PDB file of C-alpha atoms in Angstrom:
ATOM      1  CA  UNK A  24       1.589 -17.195   0.246  1.00 86.00           C
ATOM      2  CA  UNK A  25       1.371 -15.130  -3.144  1.00 92.00           C
ATOM      3  CA  UNK A  26       2.738 -16.787  -6.331  1.00 93.00           C
ATOM      4  CA  UNK A  27       5.464 -15.315  -8.657  1.00 94.00           C
ATOM      5  CA  UNK A  28       2.921 -14.441 -11.351  1.00 95.00           C
ATOM      6  CA  UNK A  29       0.360 -12.696  -9.163  1.00 95.00           C
ATOM      7  CA  UNK A  30       3.368 -10.440  -7.752  1.00 96.00           C
ATOM      8  CA  UNK A  31       4.540  -9.863 -11.184  1.00 95.00           C
ATOM      9  CA  UNK A  32       1.095  -8.070 -11.643  1.00 95.00           C
ATOM     10  CA  UNK A  33       1.888  -5.659  -8.914  1.00 96.00           C
ATOM     11  CA  UNK A  34       3.001  -2.188  -9.068  1.00 94.00           C
ATOM     12  CA  UNK A  35       5.636  -2.536  -6.080  1.00 95.00           C
ATOM     13  CA  UNK A  36       7.377  -5.379  -7.491  1.00 96.00           C
ATOM     14  CA  UNK A  37       7.766  -4.308 -11.151  1.00 93.00           C
ATOM     15  CA  UNK A  38      11.275  -5.416 -12.321  1.00 93.00           C
ATOM     16  CA  UNK A  39      12.110  -8.068  -9.648  1.00 96.00           C
ATOM     17  CA  UNK A  40      13.644 -11.256 -10.517  1.00 96.00           C
ATOM     18  CA  UNK A  41      11.718 -14.551 -10.201  1.00 96.00           C
ATOM     19  CA  UNK A  42      14.230 -15.211  -7.240  1.00 96.00           C
ATOM     20  CA  UNK A  43      13.099 -12.379  -5.288  1.00 96.00           C
ATOM     21  CA  UNK A  44       9.565 -12.569  -5.838  1.00 97.00           C
ATOM     22  CA  UNK A  45       9.638 -16.338  -4.964  1.00 96.00           C
ATOM     23  CA  UNK A  46      11.259 -15.097  -1.634  1.00 96.00           C
ATOM     24  CA  UNK A  47       8.665 -12.340  -1.107  1.00 97.00           C
ATOM     25  CA  UNK A  48       5.784 -14.697  -1.915  1.00 96.00           C
ATOM     26  CA  UNK A  49       6.575 -16.850   0.833  1.00 95.00           C
ATOM     27  CA  UNK A  50       6.132 -14.223   2.982  1.00 95.00           C
ATOM     28  CA  UNK A  51       2.949 -12.652   2.114  1.00 96.00           C
ATOM     29  CA  UNK A  52      -0.571 -13.503   3.571  1.00 96.00           C
ATOM     30  CA  UNK A  53      -3.841 -13.757   1.843  1.00 97.00           C
ATOM     31  CA  UNK A  54      -6.996 -11.407   2.825  1.00 97.00           C
ATOM     32  CA  UNK A  55     -10.265 -11.305   1.564  1.00 98.00           C
ATOM     33  CA  UNK A  56     -12.806  -8.480   2.074  1.00 98.00           C
ATOM     34  CA  UNK A  57     -16.375  -8.087   1.065  1.00 98.00           C
ATOM     35  CA  UNK A  58     -17.698  -4.466   0.178  1.00 98.00           C
ATOM     36  CA  UNK A  59     -17.795  -2.433   3.550  1.00 97.00           C
ATOM     37  CA  UNK A  60     -15.299  -4.592   5.400  1.00 98.00           C
ATOM     38  CA  UNK A  61     -13.153  -2.394   7.455  1.00 97.00           C
ATOM     39  CA  UNK A  62      -9.332  -3.281   6.879  1.00 97.00           C
ATOM     40  CA  UNK A  63      -7.901  -1.273   9.812  1.00 95.00           C
ATOM     41  CA  UNK A  64      -8.646   1.872  11.812  1.00 93.00           C
ATOM     42  CA  UNK A  65      -7.140   5.115  12.599  1.00 90.00           C
ATOM     43  CA  UNK A  66      -4.819   4.605  15.707  1.00 90.00           C
ATOM     44  CA  UNK A  67      -4.315   1.226  15.001  1.00 92.00           C
ATOM     45  CA  UNK A  68      -0.759  -0.466  14.841  1.00 90.00           C
ATOM     46  CA  UNK A  69       0.233  -0.708  11.158  1.00 90.00           C
ATOM     47  CA  UNK A  70       0.897  -4.260  10.128  1.00 93.00           C
ATOM     48  CA  UNK A  71       2.513  -3.941   6.503  1.00 94.00           C
ATOM     49  CA  UNK A  72       2.348  -2.931   2.864  1.00 95.00           C
ATOM     50  CA  UNK A  73      -1.101  -3.991   1.268  1.00 97.00           C
ATOM     51  CA  UNK A  74      -1.375  -5.221  -2.266  1.00 97.00           C
ATOM     52  CA  UNK A  75      -4.364  -5.311  -4.183  1.00 97.00           C
ATOM     53  CA  UNK A  76      -4.959  -8.211  -6.308  1.00 97.00           C
ATOM     54  CA  UNK A  77      -8.487  -7.307  -7.187  1.00 97.00           C
ATOM     55  CA  UNK A  78     -11.310  -4.844  -6.192  1.00 98.00           C
ATOM     56  CA  UNK A  79     -10.933  -1.648  -4.233  1.00 98.00           C
ATOM     57  CA  UNK A  80      -9.971  -0.003  -1.285  1.00 98.00           C
ATOM     58  CA  UNK A  81     -10.874   3.320   0.292  1.00 96.00           C
ATOM     59  CA  UNK A  82      -8.604   5.105   2.603  1.00 95.00           C
ATOM     60  CA  UNK A  83     -10.765   7.787   4.443  1.00 95.00           C
ATOM     61  CA  UNK A  84     -10.242  10.016   7.546  1.00 92.00           C
ATOM     62  CA  UNK A  85     -12.816  11.384   9.963  1.00 88.00           C
ATOM     63  CA  UNK A  86     -12.797  15.279  10.119  1.00 85.00           C
ATOM     64  CA  UNK A  87     -12.659  16.939  13.679  1.00 86.00           C
ATOM     65  CA  UNK A  88     -16.437  17.592  13.221  1.00 88.00           C
ATOM     66  CA  UNK A  89     -17.192  13.860  12.205  1.00 85.00           C
ATOM     67  CA  UNK A  90     -17.389  13.982   8.603  1.00 89.00           C
ATOM     68  CA  UNK A  91     -15.828  11.347   6.663  1.00 89.00           C
ATOM     69  CA  UNK A  92     -13.150  12.551   4.092  1.00 90.00           C
ATOM     70  CA  UNK A  93     -12.148  10.245   1.022  1.00 91.00           C
ATOM     71  CA  UNK A  94      -8.458  10.347   0.801  1.00 89.00           C
ATOM     72  CA  UNK A  95      -8.014   8.128  -1.924  1.00 90.00           C
ATOM     73  CA  UNK A  96      -9.268   4.527  -3.540  1.00 94.00           C
ATOM     74  CA  UNK A  97      -6.652   2.211  -4.727  1.00 95.00           C
ATOM     75  CA  UNK A  98      -7.469  -0.419  -7.290  1.00 96.00           C
ATOM     76  CA  UNK A  99      -5.870  -3.837  -8.582  1.00 95.00           C
ATOM     77  CA  UNK A 100      -2.061  -3.891  -8.432  1.00 95.00           C
ATOM     78  CA  UNK A 101      -1.871  -0.662  -6.624  1.00 95.00           C
ATOM     79  CA  UNK A 102      -0.361  -0.871  -2.589  1.00 95.00           C
ATOM     80  CA  UNK A 103      -1.109   1.204   0.145  1.00 94.00           C
ATOM     81  CA  UNK A 104       0.300   1.024   3.986  1.00 91.00           C
ATOM     82  CA  UNK A 105       3.950   1.468   2.757  1.00 91.00           C
ATOM     83  CA  UNK A 106       4.766   4.144   5.714  1.00 82.00           C
ATOM     84  CA  UNK A 107       4.146   1.175   8.064  1.00 77.00           C
ATOM     85  CA  UNK A 108       7.526  -0.759   6.797  1.00 80.00           C
ATOM     86  CA  UNK A 109       9.331   2.988   6.403  1.00 81.00           C
ATOM     87  CA  UNK A 110       8.386   4.280  10.168  1.00 82.00           C
ATOM     88  CA  UNK A 111       7.339   2.301  13.368  1.00 76.00           C
ATOM     89  CA  UNK A 112       3.549   3.661  13.692  1.00 80.00           C
ATOM     90  CA  UNK A 113       0.087   3.623  13.716  1.00 86.00           C
ATOM     91  CA  UNK A 114      -2.309   4.025  10.922  1.00 89.00           C
ATOM     92  CA  UNK A 115      -3.533   7.619  10.215  1.00 89.00           C
ATOM     93  CA  UNK A 116      -6.662   6.970   8.442  1.00 92.00           C
ATOM     94  CA  UNK A 117      -9.236   3.784   7.976  1.00 95.00           C
ATOM     95  CA  UNK A 118      -8.947   1.318   5.184  1.00 96.00           C
ATOM     96  CA  UNK A 119     -12.566  -0.020   3.861  1.00 97.00           C
ATOM     97  CA  UNK A 120     -13.247  -1.920   1.193  1.00 98.00           C
ATOM     98  CA  UNK A 121     -15.022   0.183  -1.542  1.00 98.00           C
ATOM     99  CA  UNK A 122     -16.103  -3.051  -3.118  1.00 97.00           C
ATOM    100  CA  UNK A 123     -15.050  -6.813  -2.771  1.00 98.00           C
ATOM    101  CA  UNK A 124     -11.343  -7.200  -2.559  1.00 98.00           C
ATOM    102  CA  UNK A 125      -8.561  -9.558  -2.377  1.00 98.00           C
ATOM    103  CA  UNK A 126      -5.319  -8.547  -1.031  1.00 98.00           C
ATOM    104  CA  UNK A 127      -2.000  -9.696  -0.148  1.00 97.00           C
ATOM    105  CA  UNK A 128       0.009  -8.368   3.049  1.00 97.00           C
ATOM    106  CA  UNK A 129       3.549  -8.012   3.188  1.00 96.00           C
ATOM    107  CA  UNK A 130       3.851  -8.085   6.919  1.00 95.00           C
ATOM    108  CA  UNK A 131       6.260  -5.548   8.402  1.00 93.00           C
ATOM    109  CA  UNK A 132       7.898  -8.086  10.548  1.00 93.00           C
ATOM    110  CA  UNK A 133       8.532 -10.192   7.349  1.00 95.00           C
ATOM    111  CA  UNK A 134      10.321  -6.843   5.646  1.00 94.00           C
ATOM    112  CA  UNK A 135      12.381  -6.477   8.793  1.00 93.00           C
ATOM    113  CA  UNK A 136      13.605  -9.975   8.643  1.00 95.00           C
ATOM    114  CA  UNK A 137      14.550  -9.374   4.663  1.00 94.00           C
ATOM    115  CA  UNK A 138      16.314  -6.118   5.900  1.00 93.00           C
ATOM    116  CA  UNK A 139      18.476  -8.485   8.013  1.00 94.00           C
ATOM    117  CA  UNK A 140      18.750 -11.360   5.826  1.00 94.00           C
ATOM    118  CA  UNK A 141      18.325 -10.123   2.031  1.00 94.00           C
ATOM    119  CA  UNK A 142      19.286  -6.553   1.967  1.00 94.00           C
ATOM    120  CA  UNK A 143      19.046  -6.453  -1.768  1.00 95.00           C
ATOM    121  CA  UNK A 144      15.280  -7.274  -1.951  1.00 95.00           C
ATOM    122  CA  UNK A 145      14.549  -5.117   1.096  1.00 94.00           C
ATOM    123  CA  UNK A 146      16.467  -2.041  -0.897  1.00 94.00           C
ATOM    124  CA  UNK A 147      14.600  -2.870  -4.139  1.00 94.00           C
ATOM    125  CA  UNK A 148      11.221  -2.424  -2.184  1.00 95.00           C
ATOM    126  CA  UNK A 149      12.190   0.860  -0.395  1.00 93.00           C
ATOM    127  CA  UNK A 150      13.253   1.990  -3.874  1.00 93.00           C
ATOM    128  CA  UNK A 151      10.119   1.134  -5.669  1.00 94.00           C
ATOM    129  CA  UNK A 152       8.184   2.715  -2.836  1.00 92.00           C
ATOM    130  CA  UNK A 153      10.098   6.120  -3.054  1.00 91.00           C
ATOM    131  CA  UNK A 154       9.824   6.136  -6.665  1.00 92.00           C
ATOM    132  CA  UNK A 155       5.895   5.806  -6.425  1.00 89.00           C
ATOM    133  CA  UNK A 156       5.569   8.333  -3.579  1.00 86.00           C
ATOM    134  CA  UNK A 157       7.575  10.551  -5.604  1.00 88.00           C
ATOM    135  CA  UNK A 158       5.457  10.083  -8.555  1.00 87.00           C
ATOM    136  CA  UNK A 159       2.410  10.557  -6.314  1.00 81.00           C
ATOM    137  CA  UNK A 160       3.573  13.739  -4.539  1.00 84.00           C
ATOM    138  CA  UNK A 161       4.249  15.326  -8.332  1.00 88.00           C
ATOM    139  CA  UNK A 162       0.637  14.254  -9.150  1.00 84.00           C
ATOM    140  CA  UNK A 163      -0.711  16.165  -5.929  1.00 80.00           C
ATOM    141  CA  UNK A 164       1.437  19.161  -6.668  1.00 85.00           C
ATOM    142  CA  UNK A 165       0.161  19.261 -10.193  1.00 83.00           C
ATOM    143  CA  UNK A 166      -3.535  19.382  -8.941  1.00 80.00           C
ATOM    144  CA  UNK A 167      -2.807  21.690  -6.277  1.00 80.00           C
ATOM    145  CA  UNK A 168      -1.372  24.327  -8.523  1.00 85.00           C
ATOM    146  CA  UNK A 169      -4.273  23.706 -11.062  1.00 81.00           C
ATOM    147  CA  UNK A 170      -7.017  24.041  -8.293  1.00 79.00           C
ATOM    148  CA  UNK A 171      -5.026  27.506  -7.211  1.00 81.00           C
ATOM    149  CA  UNK A 172      -4.854  28.774 -10.749  1.00 85.00           C
ATOM    150  CA  UNK A 173      -8.305  27.877 -11.443  1.00 76.00           C
ATOM    151  CA  UNK A 174      -9.558  29.941  -8.286  1.00 65.00           C
TER     152      UNK A 174
END
């Protein structure tokens, strides 16, 4: 269970009302990882959205020739795994604790229940995910164009 105060710090829940946070907090599960611990692996069923309370988590993928390619490192108050509630799918990468980390998991079955019982909260979560994904895409495009120009 996550407290309202802990959830207020999370990027995903910025601007949510206290009542909304109380509902969400009741569905969150706590996860503790030590540096190097594997959270999930490619091809495993996705469990939900992970919210980083403290520490860092690395998202990586193995290339066809066996090399590990780092895709991202997420730190406190960021989230990942959001596509698990948008699509029914498996993970497409590995997640490993880059340093000791504490997380919350918003399970996809809890979210699916919100979609049926509290569409307002589910809508807010989806809207926030879309905004953050759009911002991330714009930043990736900016970096890509900059790399092309400097090439």
